[in-house]
XYZ file of C-alpha atoms in Angstrom:
594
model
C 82.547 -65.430 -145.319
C 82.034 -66.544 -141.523
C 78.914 -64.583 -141.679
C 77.579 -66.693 -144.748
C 79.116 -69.649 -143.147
C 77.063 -69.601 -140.100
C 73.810 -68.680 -141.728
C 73.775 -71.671 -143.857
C 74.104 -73.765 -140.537
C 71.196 -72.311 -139.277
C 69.160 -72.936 -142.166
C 70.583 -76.522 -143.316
C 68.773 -78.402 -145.556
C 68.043 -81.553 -144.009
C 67.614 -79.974 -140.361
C 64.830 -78.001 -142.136
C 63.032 -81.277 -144.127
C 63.079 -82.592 -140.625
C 61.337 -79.844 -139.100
C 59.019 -79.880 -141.747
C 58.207 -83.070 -141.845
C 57.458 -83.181 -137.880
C 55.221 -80.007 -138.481
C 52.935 -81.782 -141.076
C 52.539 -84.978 -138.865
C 51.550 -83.030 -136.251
C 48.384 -80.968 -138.255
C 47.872 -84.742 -139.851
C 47.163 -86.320 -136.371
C 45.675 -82.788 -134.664
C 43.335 -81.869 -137.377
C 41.157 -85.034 -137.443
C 41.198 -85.307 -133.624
C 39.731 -81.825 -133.710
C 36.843 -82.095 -135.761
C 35.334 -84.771 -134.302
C 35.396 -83.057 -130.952
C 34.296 -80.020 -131.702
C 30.375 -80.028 -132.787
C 29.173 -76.917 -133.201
C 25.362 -77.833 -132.011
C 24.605 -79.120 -128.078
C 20.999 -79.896 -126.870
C 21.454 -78.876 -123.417
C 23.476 -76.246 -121.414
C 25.587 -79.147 -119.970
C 26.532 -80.559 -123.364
C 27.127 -77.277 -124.423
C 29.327 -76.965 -121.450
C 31.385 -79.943 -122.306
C 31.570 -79.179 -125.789
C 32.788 -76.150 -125.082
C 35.955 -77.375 -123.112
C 36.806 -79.898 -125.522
C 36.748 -77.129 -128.181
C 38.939 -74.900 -126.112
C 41.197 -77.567 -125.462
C 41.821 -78.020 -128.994
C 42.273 -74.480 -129.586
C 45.019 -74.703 -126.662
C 46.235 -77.441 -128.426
C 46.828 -76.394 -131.828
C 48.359 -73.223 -130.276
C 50.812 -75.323 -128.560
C 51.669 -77.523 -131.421
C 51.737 -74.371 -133.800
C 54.069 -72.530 -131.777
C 57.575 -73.836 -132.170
C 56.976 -73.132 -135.886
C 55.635 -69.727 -135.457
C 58.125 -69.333 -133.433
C 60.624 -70.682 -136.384
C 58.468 -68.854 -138.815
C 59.243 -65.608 -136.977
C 62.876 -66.410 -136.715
C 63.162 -67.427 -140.667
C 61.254 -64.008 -141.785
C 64.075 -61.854 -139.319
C 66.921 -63.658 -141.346
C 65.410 -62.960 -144.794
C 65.127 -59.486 -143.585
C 68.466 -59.481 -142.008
C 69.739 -61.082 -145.858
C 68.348 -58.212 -147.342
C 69.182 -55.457 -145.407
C 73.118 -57.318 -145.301
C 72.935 -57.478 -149.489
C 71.819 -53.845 -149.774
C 74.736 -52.906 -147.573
C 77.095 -54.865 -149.806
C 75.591 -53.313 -153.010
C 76.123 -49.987 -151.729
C 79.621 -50.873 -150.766
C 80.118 -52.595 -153.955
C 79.664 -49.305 -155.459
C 81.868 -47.307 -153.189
C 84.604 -49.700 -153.562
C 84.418 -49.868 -157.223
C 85.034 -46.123 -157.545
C 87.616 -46.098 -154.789
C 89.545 -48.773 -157.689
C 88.375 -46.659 -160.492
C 90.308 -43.648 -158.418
C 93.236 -46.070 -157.732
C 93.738 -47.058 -160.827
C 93.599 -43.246 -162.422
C 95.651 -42.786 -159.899
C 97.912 -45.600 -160.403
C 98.094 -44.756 -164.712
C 99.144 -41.278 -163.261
C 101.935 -42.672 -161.109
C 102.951 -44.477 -164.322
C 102.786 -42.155 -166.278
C 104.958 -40.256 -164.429
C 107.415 -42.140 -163.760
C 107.480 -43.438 -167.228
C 108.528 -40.424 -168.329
C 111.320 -39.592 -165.728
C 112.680 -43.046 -166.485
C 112.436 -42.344 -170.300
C 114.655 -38.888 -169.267
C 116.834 -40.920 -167.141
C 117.465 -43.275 -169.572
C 118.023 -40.712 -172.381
C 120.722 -38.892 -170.024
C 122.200 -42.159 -168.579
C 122.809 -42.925 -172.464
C 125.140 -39.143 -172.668
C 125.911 -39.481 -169.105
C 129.368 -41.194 -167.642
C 129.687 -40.433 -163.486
C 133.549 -39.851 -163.966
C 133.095 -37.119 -166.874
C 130.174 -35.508 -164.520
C 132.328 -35.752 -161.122
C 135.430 -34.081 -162.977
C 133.468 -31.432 -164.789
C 131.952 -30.801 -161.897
C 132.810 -27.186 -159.672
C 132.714 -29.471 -156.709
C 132.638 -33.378 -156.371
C 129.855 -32.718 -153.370
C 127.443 -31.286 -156.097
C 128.537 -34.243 -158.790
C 127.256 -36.598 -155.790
C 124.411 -34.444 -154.893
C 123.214 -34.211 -158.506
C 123.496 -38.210 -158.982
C 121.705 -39.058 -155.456
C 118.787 -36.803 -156.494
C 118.257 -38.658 -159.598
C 118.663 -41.989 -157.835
C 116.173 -40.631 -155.173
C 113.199 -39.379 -157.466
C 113.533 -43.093 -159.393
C 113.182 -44.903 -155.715
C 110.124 -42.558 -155.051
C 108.257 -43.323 -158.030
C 108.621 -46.648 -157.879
C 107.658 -46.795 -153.914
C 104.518 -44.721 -154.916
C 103.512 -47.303 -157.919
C 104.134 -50.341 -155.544
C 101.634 -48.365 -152.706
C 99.339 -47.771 -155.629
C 99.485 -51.153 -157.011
C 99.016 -53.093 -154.122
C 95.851 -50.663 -152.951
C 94.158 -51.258 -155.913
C 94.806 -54.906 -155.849
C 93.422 -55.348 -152.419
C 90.378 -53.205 -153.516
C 89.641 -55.359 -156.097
C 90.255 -58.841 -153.534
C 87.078 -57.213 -151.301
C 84.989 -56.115 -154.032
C 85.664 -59.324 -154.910
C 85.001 -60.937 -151.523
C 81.741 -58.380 -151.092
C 80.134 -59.886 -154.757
C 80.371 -63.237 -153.504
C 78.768 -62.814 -150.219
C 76.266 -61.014 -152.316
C 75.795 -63.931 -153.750
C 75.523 -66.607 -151.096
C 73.200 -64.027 -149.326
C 70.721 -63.297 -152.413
C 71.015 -67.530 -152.477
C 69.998 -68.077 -148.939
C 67.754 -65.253 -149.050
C 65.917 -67.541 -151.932
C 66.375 -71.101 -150.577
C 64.733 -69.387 -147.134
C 62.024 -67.715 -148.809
C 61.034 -70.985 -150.609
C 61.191 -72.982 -147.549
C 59.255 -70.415 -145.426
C 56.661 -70.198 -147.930
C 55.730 -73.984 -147.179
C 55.531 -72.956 -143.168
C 53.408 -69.802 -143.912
C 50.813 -71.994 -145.405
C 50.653 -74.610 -142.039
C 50.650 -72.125 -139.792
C 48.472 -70.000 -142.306
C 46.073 -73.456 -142.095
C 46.237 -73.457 -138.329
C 45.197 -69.530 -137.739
C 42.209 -70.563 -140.115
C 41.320 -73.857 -138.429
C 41.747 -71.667 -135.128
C 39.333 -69.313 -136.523
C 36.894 -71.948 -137.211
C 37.004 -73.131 -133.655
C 36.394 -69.913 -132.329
C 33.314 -69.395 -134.000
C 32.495 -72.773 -132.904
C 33.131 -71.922 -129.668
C 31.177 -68.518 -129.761
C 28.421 -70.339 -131.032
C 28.257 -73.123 -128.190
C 28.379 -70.310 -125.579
C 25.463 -68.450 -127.319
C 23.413 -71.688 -127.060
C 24.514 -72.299 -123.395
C 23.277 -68.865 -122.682
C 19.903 -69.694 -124.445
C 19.485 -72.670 -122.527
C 20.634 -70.884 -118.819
C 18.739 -67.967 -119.795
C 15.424 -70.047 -120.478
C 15.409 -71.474 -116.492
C 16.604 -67.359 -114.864
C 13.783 -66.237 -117.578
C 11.169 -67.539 -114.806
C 13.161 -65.825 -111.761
C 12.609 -62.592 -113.492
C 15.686 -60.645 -112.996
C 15.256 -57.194 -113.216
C 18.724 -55.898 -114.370
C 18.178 -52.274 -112.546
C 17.460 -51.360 -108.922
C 13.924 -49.774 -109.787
C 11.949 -53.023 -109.978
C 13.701 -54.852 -107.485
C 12.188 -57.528 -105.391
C 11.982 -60.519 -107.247
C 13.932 -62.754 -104.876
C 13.189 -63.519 -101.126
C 15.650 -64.280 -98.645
C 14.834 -67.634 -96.896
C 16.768 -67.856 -94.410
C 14.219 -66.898 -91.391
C 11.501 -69.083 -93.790
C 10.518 -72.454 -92.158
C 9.419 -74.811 -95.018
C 8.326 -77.055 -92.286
C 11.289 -79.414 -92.843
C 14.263 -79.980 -91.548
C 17.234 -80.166 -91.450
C 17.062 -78.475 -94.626
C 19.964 -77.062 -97.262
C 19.571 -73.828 -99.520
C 21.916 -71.981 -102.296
C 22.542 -68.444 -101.329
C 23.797 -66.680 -104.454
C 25.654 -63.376 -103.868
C 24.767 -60.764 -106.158
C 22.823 -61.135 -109.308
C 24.306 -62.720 -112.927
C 25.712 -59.602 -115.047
C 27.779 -58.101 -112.118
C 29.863 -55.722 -114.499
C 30.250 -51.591 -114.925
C 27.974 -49.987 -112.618
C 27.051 -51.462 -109.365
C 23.331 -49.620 -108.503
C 23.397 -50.342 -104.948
C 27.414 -49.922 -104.626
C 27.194 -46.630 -106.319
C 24.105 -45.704 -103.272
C 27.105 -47.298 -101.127
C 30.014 -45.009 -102.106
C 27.915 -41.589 -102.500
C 26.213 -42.346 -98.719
C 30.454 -42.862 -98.155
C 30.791 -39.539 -99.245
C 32.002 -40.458 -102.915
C 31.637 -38.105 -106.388
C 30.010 -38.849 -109.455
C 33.156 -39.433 -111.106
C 34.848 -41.550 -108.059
C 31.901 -43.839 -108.701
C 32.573 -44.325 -112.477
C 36.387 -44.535 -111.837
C 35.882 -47.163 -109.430
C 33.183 -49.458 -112.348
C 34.993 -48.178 -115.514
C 38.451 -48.220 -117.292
C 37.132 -45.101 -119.118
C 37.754 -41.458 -119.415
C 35.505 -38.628 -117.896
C 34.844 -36.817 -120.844
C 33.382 -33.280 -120.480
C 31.681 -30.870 -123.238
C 30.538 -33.807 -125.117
C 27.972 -32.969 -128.082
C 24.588 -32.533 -126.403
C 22.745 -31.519 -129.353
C 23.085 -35.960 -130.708
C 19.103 -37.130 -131.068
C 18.445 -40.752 -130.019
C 15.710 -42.723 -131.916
C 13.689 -44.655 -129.652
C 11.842 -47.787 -130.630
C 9.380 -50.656 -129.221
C 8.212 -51.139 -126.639
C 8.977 -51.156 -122.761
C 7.753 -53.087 -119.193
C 4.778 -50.720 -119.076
C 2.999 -51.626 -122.363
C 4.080 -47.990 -123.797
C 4.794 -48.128 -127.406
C 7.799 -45.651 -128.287
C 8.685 -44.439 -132.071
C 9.911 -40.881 -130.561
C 13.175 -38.852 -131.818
C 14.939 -37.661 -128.403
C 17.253 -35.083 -128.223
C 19.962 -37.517 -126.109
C 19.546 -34.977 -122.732
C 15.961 -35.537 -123.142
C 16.354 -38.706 -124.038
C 17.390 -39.245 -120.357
C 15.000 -37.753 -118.323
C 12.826 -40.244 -119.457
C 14.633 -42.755 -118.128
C 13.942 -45.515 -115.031
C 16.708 -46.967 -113.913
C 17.717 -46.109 -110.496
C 15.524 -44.882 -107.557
C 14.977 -41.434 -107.751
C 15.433 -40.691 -104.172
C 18.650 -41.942 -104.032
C 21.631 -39.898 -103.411
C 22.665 -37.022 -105.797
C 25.853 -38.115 -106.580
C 24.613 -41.931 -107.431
C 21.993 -40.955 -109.742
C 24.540 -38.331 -111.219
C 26.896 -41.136 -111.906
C 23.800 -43.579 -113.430
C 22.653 -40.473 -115.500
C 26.594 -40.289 -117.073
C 26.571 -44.368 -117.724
C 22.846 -44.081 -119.132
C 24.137 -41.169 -121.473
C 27.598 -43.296 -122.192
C 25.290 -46.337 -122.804
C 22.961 -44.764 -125.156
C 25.272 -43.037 -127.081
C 27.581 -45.844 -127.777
C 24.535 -48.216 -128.645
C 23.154 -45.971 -131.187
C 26.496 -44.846 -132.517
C 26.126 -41.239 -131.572
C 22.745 -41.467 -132.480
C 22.999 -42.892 -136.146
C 21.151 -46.176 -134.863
C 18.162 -47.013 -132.624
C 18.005 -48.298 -129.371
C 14.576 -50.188 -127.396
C 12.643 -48.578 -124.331
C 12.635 -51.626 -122.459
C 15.745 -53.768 -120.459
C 17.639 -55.637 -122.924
C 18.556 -51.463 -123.556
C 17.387 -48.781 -121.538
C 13.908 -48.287 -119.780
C 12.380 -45.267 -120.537
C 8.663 -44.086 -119.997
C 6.787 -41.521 -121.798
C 6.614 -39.960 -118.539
C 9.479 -37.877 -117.385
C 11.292 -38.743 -114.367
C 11.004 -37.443 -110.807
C 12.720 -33.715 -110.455
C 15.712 -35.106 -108.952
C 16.601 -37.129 -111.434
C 16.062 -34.304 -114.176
C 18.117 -32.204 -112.269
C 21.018 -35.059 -112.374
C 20.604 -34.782 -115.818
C 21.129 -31.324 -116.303
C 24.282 -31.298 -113.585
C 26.014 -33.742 -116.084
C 25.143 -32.256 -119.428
C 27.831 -33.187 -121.926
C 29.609 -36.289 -119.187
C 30.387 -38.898 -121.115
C 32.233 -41.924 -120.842
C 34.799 -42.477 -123.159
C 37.819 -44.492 -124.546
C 39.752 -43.192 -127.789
C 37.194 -40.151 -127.539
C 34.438 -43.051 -128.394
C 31.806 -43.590 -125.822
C 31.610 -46.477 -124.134
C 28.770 -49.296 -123.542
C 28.305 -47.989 -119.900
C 26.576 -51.627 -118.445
C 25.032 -51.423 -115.095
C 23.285 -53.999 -112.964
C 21.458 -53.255 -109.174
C 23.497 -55.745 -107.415
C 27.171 -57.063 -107.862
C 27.692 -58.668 -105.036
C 30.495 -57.476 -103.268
C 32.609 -57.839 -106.548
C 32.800 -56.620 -110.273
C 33.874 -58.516 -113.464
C 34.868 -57.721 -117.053
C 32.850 -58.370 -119.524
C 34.678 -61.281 -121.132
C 34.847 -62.586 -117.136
C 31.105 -63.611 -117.396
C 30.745 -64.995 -121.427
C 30.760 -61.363 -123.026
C 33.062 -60.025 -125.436
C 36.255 -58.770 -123.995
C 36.300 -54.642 -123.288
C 39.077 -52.657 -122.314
C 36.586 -50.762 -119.944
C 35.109 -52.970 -117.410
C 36.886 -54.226 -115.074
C 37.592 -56.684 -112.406
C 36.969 -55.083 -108.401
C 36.380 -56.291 -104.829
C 33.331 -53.869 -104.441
C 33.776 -52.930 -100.391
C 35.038 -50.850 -98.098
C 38.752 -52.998 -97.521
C 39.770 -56.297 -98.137
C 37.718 -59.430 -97.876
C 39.180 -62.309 -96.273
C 35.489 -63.920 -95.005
C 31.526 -63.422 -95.698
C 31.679 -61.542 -92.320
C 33.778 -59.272 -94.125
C 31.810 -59.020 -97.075
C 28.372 -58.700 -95.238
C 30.229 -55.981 -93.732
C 31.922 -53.939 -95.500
C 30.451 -54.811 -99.420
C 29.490 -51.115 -100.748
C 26.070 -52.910 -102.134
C 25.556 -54.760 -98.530
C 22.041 -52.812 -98.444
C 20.701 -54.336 -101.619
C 17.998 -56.980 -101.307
C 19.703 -59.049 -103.516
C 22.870 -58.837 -101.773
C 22.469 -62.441 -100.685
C 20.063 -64.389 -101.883
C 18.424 -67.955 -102.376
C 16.846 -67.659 -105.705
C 13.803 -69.441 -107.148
C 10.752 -71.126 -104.907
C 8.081 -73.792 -105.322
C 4.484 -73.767 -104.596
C 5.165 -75.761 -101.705
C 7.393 -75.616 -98.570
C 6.555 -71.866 -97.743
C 7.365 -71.066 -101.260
C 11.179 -71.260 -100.584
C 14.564 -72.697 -102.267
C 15.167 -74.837 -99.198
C 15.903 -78.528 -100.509
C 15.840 -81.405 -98.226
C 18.900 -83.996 -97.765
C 17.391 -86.893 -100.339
C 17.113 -83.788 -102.936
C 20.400 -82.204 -102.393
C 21.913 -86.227 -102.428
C 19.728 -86.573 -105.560
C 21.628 -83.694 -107.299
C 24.910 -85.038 -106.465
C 24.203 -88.159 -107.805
C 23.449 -86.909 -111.161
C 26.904 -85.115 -111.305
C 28.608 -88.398 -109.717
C 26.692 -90.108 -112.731
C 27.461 -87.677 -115.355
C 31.538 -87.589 -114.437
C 31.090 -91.474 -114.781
C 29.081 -91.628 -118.093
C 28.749 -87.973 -119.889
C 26.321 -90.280 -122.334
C 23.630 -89.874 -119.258
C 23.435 -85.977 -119.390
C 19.782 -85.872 -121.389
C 18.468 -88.460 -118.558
C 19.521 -86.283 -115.898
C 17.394 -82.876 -115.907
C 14.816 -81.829 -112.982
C 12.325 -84.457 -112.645
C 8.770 -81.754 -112.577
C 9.203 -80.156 -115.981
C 9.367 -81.996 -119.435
C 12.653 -82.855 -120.798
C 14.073 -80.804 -123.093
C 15.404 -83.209 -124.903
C 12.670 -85.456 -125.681
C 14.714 -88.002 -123.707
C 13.755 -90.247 -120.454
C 13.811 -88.470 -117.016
C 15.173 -90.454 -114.864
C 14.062 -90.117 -111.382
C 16.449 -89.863 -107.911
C 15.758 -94.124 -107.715
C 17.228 -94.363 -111.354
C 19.864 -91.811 -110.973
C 20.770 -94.199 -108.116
C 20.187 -97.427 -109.892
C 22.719 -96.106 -113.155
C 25.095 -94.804 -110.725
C 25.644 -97.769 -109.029
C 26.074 -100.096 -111.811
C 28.557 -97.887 -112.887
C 30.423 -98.366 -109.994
C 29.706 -95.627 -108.110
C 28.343 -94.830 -104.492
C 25.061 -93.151 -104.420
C 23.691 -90.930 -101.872
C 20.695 -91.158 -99.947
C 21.148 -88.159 -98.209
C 23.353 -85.147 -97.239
C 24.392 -84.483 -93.764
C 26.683 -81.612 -94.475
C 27.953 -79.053 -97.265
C 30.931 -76.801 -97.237
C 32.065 -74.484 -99.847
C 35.908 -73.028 -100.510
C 35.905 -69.825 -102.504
C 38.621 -67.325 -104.070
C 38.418 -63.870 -101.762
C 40.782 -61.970 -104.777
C 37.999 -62.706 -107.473
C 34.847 -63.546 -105.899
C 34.208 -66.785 -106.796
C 33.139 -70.292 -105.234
C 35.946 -72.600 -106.801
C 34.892 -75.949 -104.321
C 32.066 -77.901 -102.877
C 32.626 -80.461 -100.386
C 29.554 -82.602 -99.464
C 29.415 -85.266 -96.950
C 26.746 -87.780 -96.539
C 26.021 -91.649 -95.914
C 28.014 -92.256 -99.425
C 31.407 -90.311 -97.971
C 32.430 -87.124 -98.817
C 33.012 -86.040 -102.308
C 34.636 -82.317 -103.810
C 33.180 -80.958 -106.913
C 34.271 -77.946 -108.547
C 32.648 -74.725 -107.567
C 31.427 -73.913 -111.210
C 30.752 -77.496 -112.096
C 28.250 -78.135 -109.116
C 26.778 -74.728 -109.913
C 25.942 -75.991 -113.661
C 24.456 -79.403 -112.439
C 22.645 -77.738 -109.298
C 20.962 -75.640 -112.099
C 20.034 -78.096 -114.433
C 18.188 -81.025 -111.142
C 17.253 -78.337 -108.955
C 13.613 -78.199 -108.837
C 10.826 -75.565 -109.945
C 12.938 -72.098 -110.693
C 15.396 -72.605 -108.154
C 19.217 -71.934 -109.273
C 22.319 -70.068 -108.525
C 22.493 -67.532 -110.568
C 25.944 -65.729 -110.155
C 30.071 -67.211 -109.688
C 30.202 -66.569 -105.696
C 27.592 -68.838 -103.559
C 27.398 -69.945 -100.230
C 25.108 -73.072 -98.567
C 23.133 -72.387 -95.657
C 21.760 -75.176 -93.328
C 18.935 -75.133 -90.568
């Protein structure tokens, strides 16, 4: 009875109404404030940017305030469970105890029985029987005594042996008792706590699903801010692989006839996860394996024996203007492939041939799908590949990539950067195989030491400024009044979000439809806002993580002060003022000055 006792503490009635009442004010007063901050539709990759973090940080809040009752939820299914298993222990000693009285009292109408009769026999002789006649007709008087003590003896027995019986069964049938009436408090709170949990599995049932909702929301407000960043690094043409490199040119020996003068130097280019191009050139030149590469990129088993005999269906078309409707067996699949230089080392284009074959086989689903000739897959040509890389090919027949037996979508990129992300690190959807990884020789604790001991250091687009104008020596330097003009816009925007459509670069038409306003304006609006424009930039420093690769501050100084912005947030508002095509284009940046 303590037991039953101390569960109906825990689940009291009006301690209970009060936790359910507290739950339902809180979805009455969360649910509201979260739809009206989370619109699914932004106009511009800043809004979509904002958007975004107030939709996450109602997500984060309706996990917090959902919690304590999942939490309680949890808790509340464990004690119906622990009811039940308690009440199916007490049925099954119900039953044992009910036989062990049905055996008792058998027993006990035995014991009677018995001694019913010996009484009945004593009585009959006691009737005939005088103690003086037996003592003196008697041989002895010992035996006389002897015969009498017997009798008296076998009476005491039988009635200890019916009070043991008695009593057993009677305290058998006080727990059987006790057992059927914690059955019954148990099956009771068992009920009451089903009922009430029933109310909390709907809230918290209501929350997943309102969680659910803002997750799409939020996947669709990151597909749209990809759109919109994608449409400005669409005119840097990014090659993704290390065969058509040579779309950016590093300014930094580039007079643009100006100065003192301020660039963005991004490191690396924007998908930096799975294969590193150059890094795998890197580690093979450092004397590295084909599968020390891929351990190093991938979170994946090296899978040998794999079934060569798959045929991949190529369709489209590719870079080259070649139009493709060819069935590939998947080996010859890849030696039409152009991904990686062919004269690079054996063991890097042995590891790029395994991704490739990973890649392509997880894409089409072992070959049950299609997959395009061109780089949002795999380039191929209709021309096969150099000898070297056919003979990678045939080295690694059957090397796949794998996780759960599965192969894996093997990315690859020419240039990380000195570091490597997961997928979900850089907007993707999470994977168990990529993986976060300072891409060098030993640890990083400067730029020196990246510069000098990054695997990729040889790349091109190891360090780069990206984008150019017609003017200045076609370069990405910026001078002071344009770098002061871009901080102004995110000084205005932190002030007044309601500004953001105003605020895009000043030579291309607005996006929006909306008013550009010019470096004056941005000025003008900052100002009445309360704010302290700049005029011009004397100095910029950056902070950045060494562990993950990223830029997490700016610092920029100037005739307005000095002012810090976070590394991410100046990145999305350099971006969006910069002019022409120039942009940073990946998470770790640096500022140059001349």
């Amino acid at each position: 009875m303590k037991k039953v006792s101390f569960y109906l503490s825990r689940v009291s009635g009006s301690s209970f109404a009060g936790f359910i009442c507290l739950f339902v004010s809180l979805f009455i007063w969360i649910f509201p404030v979260f739809a009206q901050s989370c619109d699914p539709s932004c106009a511009n990759a800043i809004e979509c940017r904002d958007k975004i973090a107030k939709c996450q940080e109602a997500w984060n809040q309706m996990e917090t305030a959902k919690k304590p009752h999942v939490d309680a939820l949890r808790k509340m299914e464990n004690d119906i469970a622990a009811f039940q298993a308690r009440i199916k222990i007490i049925e099954a000693d119900t039953i044992r105890k009910a036989q062990s009285i049905a055996d008792g009292e058998k027993a006990l109408s035995g014991f009677l029985g018995l001694a019913g009769g010996r009484i009945r026999n004593m009585y009959i002789r006691s009737r005939a029987f005088n103690p003086l006649i037996e003592i003196f007709t008697s041989d002895t008087l010992g035996n006389a005594i002897r015969r009498l003590g017997y009798s008296q003896s076998v009476i005491d027995e039988d009635k200890k042996m019916i009070a043991k019986t008695a009593v057993s069964v009677k305290d058998l049938e006080e727990k059987k008792k006790t057992l059927e009436e914690e059955k019954g408090s148990l099956a009771y709170l068992k009920e009451e706590t089903d009922k009430r949990a029933v109310s909390i599995r709907k809230l918290v049932g209501d929350a997943n699903a309102y969680q659910g909702k803002l997750t799409s929301i939020l996947a669709s407000l990151s597909a749209q801010q990809q759109q919109f960043l994608a449409a400005k690094l669409s005119n840097l043409n990014i090659s993704r692989s290390a065969v058509s490199i040579g779309a950016c040119i590093d300014d930094r020996n580039v007079d643009p006839g100006f100065s003192p003068r301020f660039a963005l130097f991004t490191f690396g280019v924007p998908n930096r996860i799975g294969l590193n191009q150059y890094g795998a050139k890197g580690r093979a030149e450092a004397g590295q394996n084909a599968r020390d590469i891929l351990s190093a990129y991938y979170s994946a088993d090296y899978t040998t024996g794999y079934n060569s005999g798959i045929n991949i269906h190529v369709s489209g078309n590719n870079e080259y203007g070649q139009s493709f409707n060819e069935n590939w067996n998947i080996e010859e699949y890849l030696k039409h492939l152009y991904e990686m230089p062919s004269n690079w080392p054996t063991e890097a284009l042995r590891a790029q041939v395994i991704a490739a074959r990973s890649y392509a086989l997880s894409y089409t689903n072992n070959g049950s799908g299609s997959i395009c000739p061109s780089q949002q897959c795999q380039v191929v040509k209709k021309e096969l590949n150099s000898e070297s890389w056919q003979q990678a090919v045939r080295d690694t027949s059957g090397v796949v990539l794998t996780r759960g037996g599965t192969p894996i979508k093997a990315w690859f990129s020419s240039t990380h950067g000195g570091y490597s992300f997961t997928s979900g690190d850089i907007g993707w959807n999470s994977t168990d195989w990529t993986k976060r990884l300072v891409d060098a020789t030993g640890g990083i604790s400067s730029f020196s030491d990246l510069f000098n001991t990054a695997y990729d250091r040889s790349s091109p687009w190891f360090y780069c400024d990206w984008g150019s104008r017609a003017q200045y020596n076609k370069t990405a330097w910026l001078k002071p009044e344009e770098l002061a003009d871009i901080v102004n816009i995110l000084l205005l925007a932190k002030r007044d979000s309601s500004t953001q459509n105003h605020l895009v670069q000043v030579d291309k038409p607005n996006p929006d439809g909306a008013e550009t306003w010019d470096a004056g304006r941005v000025r003008s609006e900052l100002a009445s806002r309360g704010g302290t424009p700049y005029t011009t930039v004397s100095d910029v420093s950056i902070g950045w993580d060494q562990v993950t690769g990223r830029t997490t501050q700016v610092t920029v100084s100037g005739n307005a002060g000095s002012n810090s912005f976070d590394g991410n947030e100046f990145k999305t508002y350099f971006n969006l003022r910069a002019p022409a095509t120039i942009q940073i284009v990946g998470p770790l940046y640096n500022v140059e000055k001349r």
